[in-house]
Amino acid sequence: MSPATTDLSDAHPEAQTCDPIFCDYGGITAFHGPIKTLRVFEDNAQVRATLETPGEGRVLVVDGAGSIRCALVGGNLGVLAVENNWAGIVVHGLIRDSLEIAQQAFGLKAMGTHPRKSKKDSHPAEHDVEVEFAGVSFKPGAWLYADADGIVVSDKPIHE
């Protein structure tokens, strides 16, 4: 079980909190772990490639530039997240297969849903770079804590 974001925010006012632009979609609402970042645009080929690697309890933060024209994560990628031990995914963009994803044992926060799939290998991706959205700077290796109340990000672990 993840620590409550409300308690973490109270105890660590220096921690960043995301603007409330995300909804919960995964079968697990509360999750936490070290951050791995990925910057993409309307192309989820590298999201898939990343989720095919060992997650080791990390949280994949995908900066999809907030695009609302297609989904970056769907049910098949959710299966990969579970199989490869990713604690969760935060998508600055949209997802699809939301009913399927709700049955999968990982956390997923995204801005919304869209039935259209993304393109493949049409745009370059950037791995392990600092990304900024929702009022927060996400750095590789920093810690992300998520639950029904929101997202808290800290440069170091702040849970016991």
mmCIF file of C-alpha atoms in Angstrom, residues 35-50 59-67 72 89-93 121-133 136-140:
data_model
loop_
_atom_site.group_PDB
_atom_site.id
_atom_site.type_symbol
_atom_site.label_atom_id
_atom_site.label_comp_id
_atom_site.label_asym_id
_atom_site.label_seq_id
_atom_site.Cartn_x
_atom_site.Cartn_y
_atom_site.Cartn_z
ATOM 1 C CA ILE A 35 10.495 7.888 -11.806
ATOM 2 C CA LYS A 36 11.565 6.970 -15.333
ATOM 3 C CA THR A 37 10.668 9.622 -17.904
ATOM 4 C CA LEU A 38 9.797 9.508 -21.572
ATOM 5 C CA ARG A 39 8.859 12.397 -23.886
ATOM 6 C CA VAL A 40 6.809 11.458 -26.959
ATOM 7 C CA PHE A 41 4.308 13.056 -29.310
ATOM 8 C CA GLU A 42 1.334 11.075 -30.645
ATOM 9 C CA ASP A 43 3.565 8.016 -31.029
ATOM 10 C CA ASN A 44 3.651 5.218 -28.472
ATOM 11 C CA ALA A 45 6.330 2.959 -29.980
ATOM 12 C CA GLN A 46 8.830 3.933 -27.280
ATOM 13 C CA VAL A 47 6.181 3.662 -24.559
ATOM 14 C CA ARG A 48 5.783 0.021 -25.589
ATOM 15 C CA ALA A 49 9.537 -0.521 -25.816
ATOM 16 C CA THR A 50 10.012 0.930 -22.335
ATOM 17 C CA VAL A 59 6.711 4.715 -12.294
ATOM 18 C CA LEU A 60 6.866 5.603 -15.987
ATOM 19 C CA VAL A 61 6.088 9.287 -16.528
ATOM 20 C CA VAL A 62 5.105 9.884 -20.159
ATOM 21 C CA ASP A 63 5.053 13.471 -21.379
ATOM 22 C CA GLY A 64 2.791 13.279 -24.406
ATOM 23 C CA ALA A 65 2.596 17.089 -24.638
ATOM 24 C CA GLY A 66 -1.007 16.898 -23.445
ATOM 25 C CA SER A 67 -2.173 15.879 -26.917
ATOM 26 C CA LEU A 72 -0.637 6.682 -25.832
ATOM 27 C CA ILE A 89 2.240 5.096 -15.375
ATOM 28 C CA VAL A 90 1.388 8.798 -15.466
ATOM 29 C CA VAL A 91 0.440 10.012 -18.946
ATOM 30 C CA HIS A 92 0.349 13.675 -19.910
ATOM 31 C CA GLY A 93 -2.045 12.686 -22.651
ATOM 32 C CA ASP A 121 7.754 5.393 -35.096
ATOM 33 C CA SER A 122 6.678 8.700 -36.629
ATOM 34 C CA HIS A 123 8.224 10.989 -33.994
ATOM 35 C CA PRO A 124 11.457 10.663 -32.032
ATOM 36 C CA ALA A 125 11.273 10.024 -28.297
ATOM 37 C CA GLU A 126 13.477 11.288 -25.493
ATOM 38 C CA HIS A 127 14.334 8.950 -22.614
ATOM 39 C CA ASP A 128 15.366 9.913 -19.084
ATOM 40 C CA VAL A 129 15.031 13.662 -19.512
ATOM 41 C CA GLU A 130 13.427 16.129 -17.120
ATOM 42 C CA VAL A 131 9.841 16.790 -18.197
ATOM 43 C CA GLU A 132 7.459 19.433 -16.910
ATOM 44 C CA PHE A 133 3.669 19.467 -16.866
ATOM 45 C CA VAL A 136 5.587 19.770 -11.611
ATOM 46 C CA SER A 137 9.101 18.988 -12.788
ATOM 47 C CA PHE A 138 9.589 15.215 -13.125
ATOM 48 C CA LYS A 139 13.217 14.122 -12.938
ATOM 49 C CA PRO A 140 14.464 10.599 -13.587
#
